[in-house]
Amino acid sequence: MRRSVLRAALVCALALGALTACSAEDNAADLQYAGDYSSHPPLAVVGYPSTGTLEITQQLVWRIADGKVGELAALAPDETDDDTVEKTAQNWIAAFRKGAGGKVTAEFYDEGSYRQTVVLYLHDTGQIKEIYVQPATVDRKGVWRVKMNEPNPGSATAVAPWIPKSPGELGSKSTP
């Protein structure tokens, strides 16, 4: 009997330790997100983001506004070439940092279960930036990432002809 009680106590202690370790990691991410959220202007939203597409888009705008190349580059999928990602991050920060620090509207096109086109309207500078967010797996966990394949400054700042000048003009329903 004593052996069973000891075994049960050991199993409970191990289970509690595993739960606490997971919770600490999740709590750190939650605390960072809360800190970022409270230290940046709110992101206006048009369209239909999922929780994941909204979160990755907010992080992208915050990293551009803060000028953090490494942290911005970390939002790209792992399969993208590191040099391309870093150059893209540098280009986006150089081009959009001022605007990302002010009022920004993110328009989410179509539904975001697989991937989503997002158009950022940087109101203080009048700039427009189209991004693509997509799901990825990191450490066996589903996350969202931003396609970062614009190492040329011209391509980083180009605006596709289908993109409206103001959020909501196409109803956030489809892109050509």
PDB file of C-alpha atoms in Angstrom:
ATOM      1  CA  MET A   1       0.000   0.000   0.000  1.00  0.00           C
ATOM      2  CA  ARG A   2       2.751   2.429   0.957  1.00  0.00           C
ATOM      3  CA  ARG A   3       4.480   1.715  -2.348  1.00  0.00           C
ATOM      4  CA  SER A   4       1.269   2.574  -4.305  1.00  0.00           C
ATOM      5  CA  VAL A   5       0.888   5.887  -2.483  1.00  0.00           C
ATOM      6  CA  LEU A   6       4.529   6.734  -3.137  1.00  0.00           C
ATOM      7  CA  ARG A   7       4.158   5.836  -6.819  1.00  0.00           C
ATOM      8  CA  ALA A   8       0.975   7.932  -7.144  1.00  0.00           C
ATOM      9  CA  ALA A   9       2.700  10.911  -5.489  1.00  0.00           C
ATOM     10  CA  LEU A  10       5.658  10.604  -7.848  1.00  0.00           C
ATOM     11  CA  VAL A  11       3.381  10.449 -10.922  1.00  0.00           C
ATOM     12  CA  CYS A  12       1.477  13.522  -9.706  1.00  0.00           C
ATOM     13  CA  ALA A  13       4.702  15.421  -9.092  1.00  0.00           C
ATOM     14  CA  LEU A  14       6.003  14.592 -12.574  1.00  0.00           C
ATOM     15  CA  ALA A  15       2.697  15.552 -14.184  1.00  0.00           C
ATOM     16  CA  LEU A  16       2.599  18.843 -12.272  1.00  0.00           C
ATOM     17  CA  GLY A  17       6.186  19.561 -13.263  1.00  0.00           C
ATOM     18  CA  ALA A  18       5.409  18.966 -16.932  1.00  0.00           C
ATOM     19  CA  LEU A  19       2.326  21.180 -16.776  1.00  0.00           C
ATOM     20  CA  THR A  20       4.215  23.945 -15.013  1.00  0.00           C
ATOM     21  CA  ALA A  21       7.003  23.878 -17.613  1.00  0.00           C
ATOM     22  CA  CYS A  22       4.507  24.217 -20.452  1.00  0.00           C
ATOM     23  CA  SER A  23       2.633  26.952 -18.646  1.00  0.00           C
ATOM     24  CA  ALA A  24       5.813  28.961 -18.019  1.00  0.00           C
ATOM     25  CA  GLU A  25       6.666  28.939 -21.744  1.00  0.00           C
ATOM     26  CA  ASP A  26       3.117  29.908 -22.700  1.00  0.00           C
ATOM     27  CA  ASN A  27       3.030  32.597 -20.015  1.00  0.00           C
ATOM     28  CA  ALA A  28       6.253  34.160 -21.320  1.00  0.00           C
ATOM     29  CA  ALA A  29       4.784  34.387 -24.834  1.00  0.00           C
ATOM     30  CA  ASP A  30       1.548  35.810 -23.438  1.00  0.00           C
ATOM     31  CA  LEU A  31       3.470  38.392 -21.412  1.00  0.00           C
ATOM     32  CA  GLN A  32       5.527  39.468 -24.435  1.00  0.00           C
ATOM     33  CA  TYR A  33       2.372  39.780 -26.544  1.00  0.00           C
ATOM     34  CA  ALA A  34       0.653  41.829 -23.816  1.00  0.00           C
ATOM     35  CA  GLY A  35       3.687  44.092 -23.526  1.00  0.00           C
ATOM     36  CA  ASP A  36       3.841  44.603 -27.291  1.00  0.00           C
ATOM     37  CA  TYR A  37       0.092  45.210 -27.451  1.00  0.00           C
ATOM     38  CA  SER A  38       0.201  47.871 -24.746  1.00  0.00           C
ATOM     39  CA  SER A  39       3.224  49.704 -26.187  1.00  0.00           C
ATOM     40  CA  HIS A  40       1.972  50.121 -29.785  1.00  0.00           C
ATOM     41  CA  PRO A  41      -1.000  51.910 -31.339  1.00  0.00           C
ATOM     42  CA  PRO A  42      -3.989  49.624 -31.894  1.00  0.00           C
ATOM     43  CA  LEU A  43      -4.304  47.937 -35.270  1.00  0.00           C
ATOM     44  CA  ALA A  44      -7.598  48.702 -37.032  1.00  0.00           C
ATOM     45  CA  VAL A  45      -9.061  45.628 -38.712  1.00  0.00           C
ATOM     46  CA  VAL A  46     -11.236  45.201 -41.802  1.00  0.00           C
ATOM     47  CA  GLY A  47     -12.275  41.798 -43.090  1.00  0.00           C
ATOM     48  CA  TYR A  48     -12.103  38.377 -41.552  1.00  0.00           C
ATOM     49  CA  PRO A  49      -8.866  37.452 -39.779  1.00  0.00           C
ATOM     50  CA  SER A  50      -8.430  34.293 -37.780  1.00  0.00           C
ATOM     51  CA  THR A  51      -6.816  34.591 -34.372  1.00  0.00           C
ATOM     52  CA  GLY A  52      -3.523  33.406 -35.889  1.00  0.00           C
ATOM     53  CA  THR A  53      -3.554  35.719 -38.918  1.00  0.00           C
ATOM     54  CA  LEU A  54      -4.409  38.720 -36.754  1.00  0.00           C
ATOM     55  CA  GLU A  55      -1.658  37.942 -34.235  1.00  0.00           C
ATOM     56  CA  ILE A  56       1.090  37.462 -36.858  1.00  0.00           C
ATOM     57  CA  THR A  57       0.001  40.650 -38.646  1.00  0.00           C
ATOM     58  CA  GLN A  58       0.145  42.633 -35.409  1.00  0.00           C
ATOM     59  CA  GLN A  59       3.614  41.250 -34.687  1.00  0.00           C
ATOM     60  CA  LEU A  60       4.780  42.179 -38.196  1.00  0.00           C
ATOM     61  CA  VAL A  61       3.605  45.790 -37.813  1.00  0.00           C
ATOM     62  CA  TRP A  62       5.182  46.031 -34.343  1.00  0.00           C
ATOM     63  CA  ARG A  63       8.554  44.653 -35.500  1.00  0.00           C
ATOM     64  CA  ILE A  64       8.632  47.046 -38.457  1.00  0.00           C
ATOM     65  CA  ALA A  65       7.728  49.995 -36.189  1.00  0.00           C
ATOM     66  CA  ASP A  66      10.418  48.997 -33.681  1.00  0.00           C
ATOM     67  CA  GLY A  67      13.053  48.543 -36.413  1.00  0.00           C
ATOM     68  CA  LYS A  68      13.941  45.039 -35.191  1.00  0.00           C
ATOM     69  CA  VAL A  69      15.380  43.252 -38.229  1.00  0.00           C
ATOM     70  CA  GLY A  70      16.115  39.963 -36.446  1.00  0.00           C
ATOM     71  CA  GLU A  71      12.718  39.766 -34.772  1.00  0.00           C
ATOM     72  CA  LEU A  72      10.954  40.691 -38.022  1.00  0.00           C
ATOM     73  CA  ALA A  73      12.950  38.068 -39.948  1.00  0.00           C
ATOM     74  CA  ALA A  74      11.948  35.457 -37.340  1.00  0.00           C
ATOM     75  CA  LEU A  75       8.348  35.786 -38.557  1.00  0.00           C
ATOM     76  CA  ALA A  76       9.247  34.217 -41.939  1.00  0.00           C
ATOM     77  CA  PRO A  77       8.816  30.496 -42.690  1.00  0.00           C
ATOM     78  CA  ASP A  78      11.912  28.388 -42.051  1.00  0.00           C
ATOM     79  CA  GLU A  79      12.157  27.207 -45.659  1.00  0.00           C
ATOM     80  CA  THR A  80      12.900  30.716 -46.968  1.00  0.00           C
ATOM     81  CA  ASP A  81      16.571  31.566 -47.606  1.00  0.00           C
ATOM     82  CA  ASP A  82      18.011  33.475 -44.610  1.00  0.00           C
ATOM     83  CA  ASP A  83      19.733  36.140 -46.746  1.00  0.00           C
ATOM     84  CA  THR A  84      16.499  36.846 -48.639  1.00  0.00           C
ATOM     85  CA  VAL A  85      14.512  37.084 -45.424  1.00  0.00           C
ATOM     86  CA  GLU A  86      17.023  39.412 -43.750  1.00  0.00           C
ATOM     87  CA  LYS A  87      17.233  41.700 -46.786  1.00  0.00           C
ATOM     88  CA  THR A  88      13.424  41.757 -47.017  1.00  0.00           C
ATOM     89  CA  ALA A  89      13.192  42.667 -43.321  1.00  0.00           C
ATOM     90  CA  GLN A  90      15.707  45.477 -43.820  1.00  0.00           C
ATOM     91  CA  ASN A  91      13.777  46.778 -46.835  1.00  0.00           C
ATOM     92  CA  TRP A  92      10.439  46.691 -45.047  1.00  0.00           C
ATOM     93  CA  ILE A  93      11.832  48.528 -42.026  1.00  0.00           C
ATOM     94  CA  ALA A  94      13.549  51.159 -44.180  1.00  0.00           C
ATOM     95  CA  ALA A  95      10.407  51.720 -46.242  1.00  0.00           C
ATOM     96  CA  PHE A  96       7.600  51.371 -43.688  1.00  0.00           C
ATOM     97  CA  ARG A  97       8.974  52.037 -40.189  1.00  0.00           C
ATOM     98  CA  LYS A  98       7.571  55.539 -39.842  1.00  0.00           C
ATOM     99  CA  GLY A  99       4.117  54.524 -41.063  1.00  0.00           C
ATOM    100  CA  ALA A 100       4.017  51.338 -38.975  1.00  0.00           C
ATOM    101  CA  GLY A 101       4.528  53.425 -35.847  1.00  0.00           C
ATOM    102  CA  GLY A 102       1.278  55.314 -36.426  1.00  0.00           C
ATOM    103  CA  LYS A 103      -2.284  54.436 -37.339  1.00  0.00           C
ATOM    104  CA  VAL A 104      -2.444  51.214 -39.381  1.00  0.00           C
ATOM    105  CA  THR A 105      -5.439  49.402 -40.838  1.00  0.00           C
ATOM    106  CA  ALA A 106      -5.055  45.751 -41.806  1.00  0.00           C
ATOM    107  CA  GLU A 107      -7.537  44.442 -44.334  1.00  0.00           C
ATOM    108  CA  PHE A 108      -7.840  40.659 -44.349  1.00  0.00           C
ATOM    109  CA  TYR A 109      -9.018  39.141 -47.615  1.00  0.00           C
ATOM    110  CA  ASP A 110     -11.035  35.928 -47.887  1.00  0.00           C
ATOM    111  CA  GLU A 111     -10.947  33.511 -44.962  1.00  0.00           C
ATOM    112  CA  GLY A 112      -7.775  32.635 -43.110  1.00  0.00           C
ATOM    113  CA  SER A 113      -7.841  28.902 -42.481  1.00  0.00           C
ATOM    114  CA  TYR A 114      -5.066  28.054 -44.955  1.00  0.00           C
ATOM    115  CA  ARG A 115      -3.388  31.330 -45.966  1.00  0.00           C
ATOM    116  CA  GLN A 116      -4.482  34.902 -46.194  1.00  0.00           C
ATOM    117  CA  THR A 117      -3.694  38.041 -48.132  1.00  0.00           C
ATOM    118  CA  VAL A 118      -3.463  41.080 -45.880  1.00  0.00           C
ATOM    119  CA  VAL A 119      -3.198  44.675 -47.056  1.00  0.00           C
ATOM    120  CA  LEU A 120      -1.718  47.160 -44.597  1.00  0.00           C
ATOM    121  CA  TYR A 121      -2.736  50.807 -44.886  1.00  0.00           C
ATOM    122  CA  LEU A 122      -0.204  53.041 -43.129  1.00  0.00           C
ATOM    123  CA  HIS A 123      -2.285  56.182 -42.652  1.00  0.00           C
ATOM    124  CA  ASP A 124       0.387  58.605 -41.385  1.00  0.00           C
ATOM    125  CA  THR A 125       2.522  58.107 -44.493  1.00  0.00           C
ATOM    126  CA  GLY A 126      -0.166  57.146 -47.028  1.00  0.00           C
ATOM    127  CA  GLN A 127       1.680  53.907 -47.816  1.00  0.00           C
ATOM    128  CA  ILE A 128       0.129  50.553 -48.673  1.00  0.00           C
ATOM    129  CA  LYS A 129       1.804  47.164 -48.149  1.00  0.00           C
ATOM    130  CA  GLU A 130       0.481  43.764 -49.227  1.00  0.00           C
ATOM    131  CA  ILE A 131       1.617  40.725 -47.232  1.00  0.00           C
ATOM    132  CA  TYR A 132       0.818  37.019 -47.260  1.00  0.00           C
ATOM    133  CA  VAL A 133       0.442  35.020 -44.067  1.00  0.00           C
ATOM    134  CA  GLN A 134       0.488  31.230 -44.008  1.00  0.00           C
ATOM    135  CA  PRO A 135       0.507  28.420 -41.464  1.00  0.00           C
ATOM    136  CA  ALA A 136       3.744  26.663 -40.585  1.00  0.00           C
ATOM    137  CA  THR A 137       4.989  24.131 -38.060  1.00  0.00           C
ATOM    138  CA  VAL A 138       7.650  25.144 -35.549  1.00  0.00           C
ATOM    139  CA  ASP A 139       8.729  22.674 -32.865  1.00  0.00           C
ATOM    140  CA  ARG A 140       5.723  20.477 -33.781  1.00  0.00           C
ATOM    141  CA  LYS A 141       3.372  23.373 -33.050  1.00  0.00           C
ATOM    142  CA  GLY A 142       1.113  25.101 -35.570  1.00  0.00           C
ATOM    143  CA  VAL A 143       2.007  28.775 -36.002  1.00  0.00           C
ATOM    144  CA  TRP A 144       1.516  31.501 -38.604  1.00  0.00           C
ATOM    145  CA  ARG A 145       4.339  33.015 -40.641  1.00  0.00           C
ATOM    146  CA  VAL A 146       4.753  35.882 -43.104  1.00  0.00           C
ATOM    147  CA  LYS A 147       6.063  35.281 -46.602  1.00  0.00           C
ATOM    148  CA  MET A 148       9.210  37.416 -46.868  1.00  0.00           C
ATOM    149  CA  ASN A 149      10.646  37.216 -50.363  1.00  0.00           C
ATOM    150  CA  GLU A 150      11.259  40.848 -51.399  1.00  0.00           C
ATOM    151  CA  PRO A 151      15.017  41.458 -51.244  1.00  0.00           C
ATOM    152  CA  ASN A 152      14.742  44.216 -53.868  1.00  0.00           C
ATOM    153  CA  PRO A 153      13.609  47.585 -52.416  1.00  0.00           C
ATOM    154  CA  GLY A 154      11.457  48.202 -55.491  1.00  0.00           C
ATOM    155  CA  SER A 155       9.489  44.990 -55.064  1.00  0.00           C
ATOM    156  CA  ALA A 156       9.179  45.608 -51.323  1.00  0.00           C
ATOM    157  CA  THR A 157       7.363  48.906 -51.905  1.00  0.00           C
ATOM    158  CA  ALA A 158       5.426  48.054 -55.091  1.00  0.00           C
ATOM    159  CA  VAL A 159       1.634  48.147 -54.834  1.00  0.00           C
ATOM    160  CA  ALA A 160      -0.322  45.665 -56.966  1.00  0.00           C
ATOM    161  CA  PRO A 161      -2.887  47.314 -59.274  1.00  0.00           C
ATOM    162  CA  TRP A 162      -5.851  45.432 -57.764  1.00  0.00           C
ATOM    163  CA  ILE A 163      -5.312  46.924 -54.281  1.00  0.00           C
ATOM    164  CA  PRO A 164      -7.803  49.680 -53.455  1.00  0.00           C
ATOM    165  CA  LYS A 165      -6.608  53.050 -52.148  1.00  0.00           C
ATOM    166  CA  SER A 166      -8.791  52.741 -49.029  1.00  0.00           C
ATOM    167  CA  PRO A 167      -9.637  49.774 -46.799  1.00  0.00           C
ATOM    168  CA  GLY A 168     -12.933  48.001 -47.433  1.00  0.00           C
ATOM    169  CA  GLU A 169     -13.507  49.082 -51.028  1.00  0.00           C
ATOM    170  CA  LEU A 170     -13.566  45.477 -52.319  1.00  0.00           C
ATOM    171  CA  GLY A 171     -15.484  44.086 -49.360  1.00  0.00           C
ATOM    172  CA  SER A 172     -12.506  42.015 -48.156  1.00  0.00           C
ATOM    173  CA  LYS A 173     -13.873  39.061 -50.063  1.00  0.00           C
ATOM    174  CA  SER A 174     -11.518  38.190 -52.870  1.00  0.00           C
ATOM    175  CA  THR A 175      -8.314  39.078 -54.597  1.00  0.00           C
ATOM    176  CA  PRO A 176      -7.551  38.588 -58.278  1.00  0.00           C
TER     177      PRO A 176
END
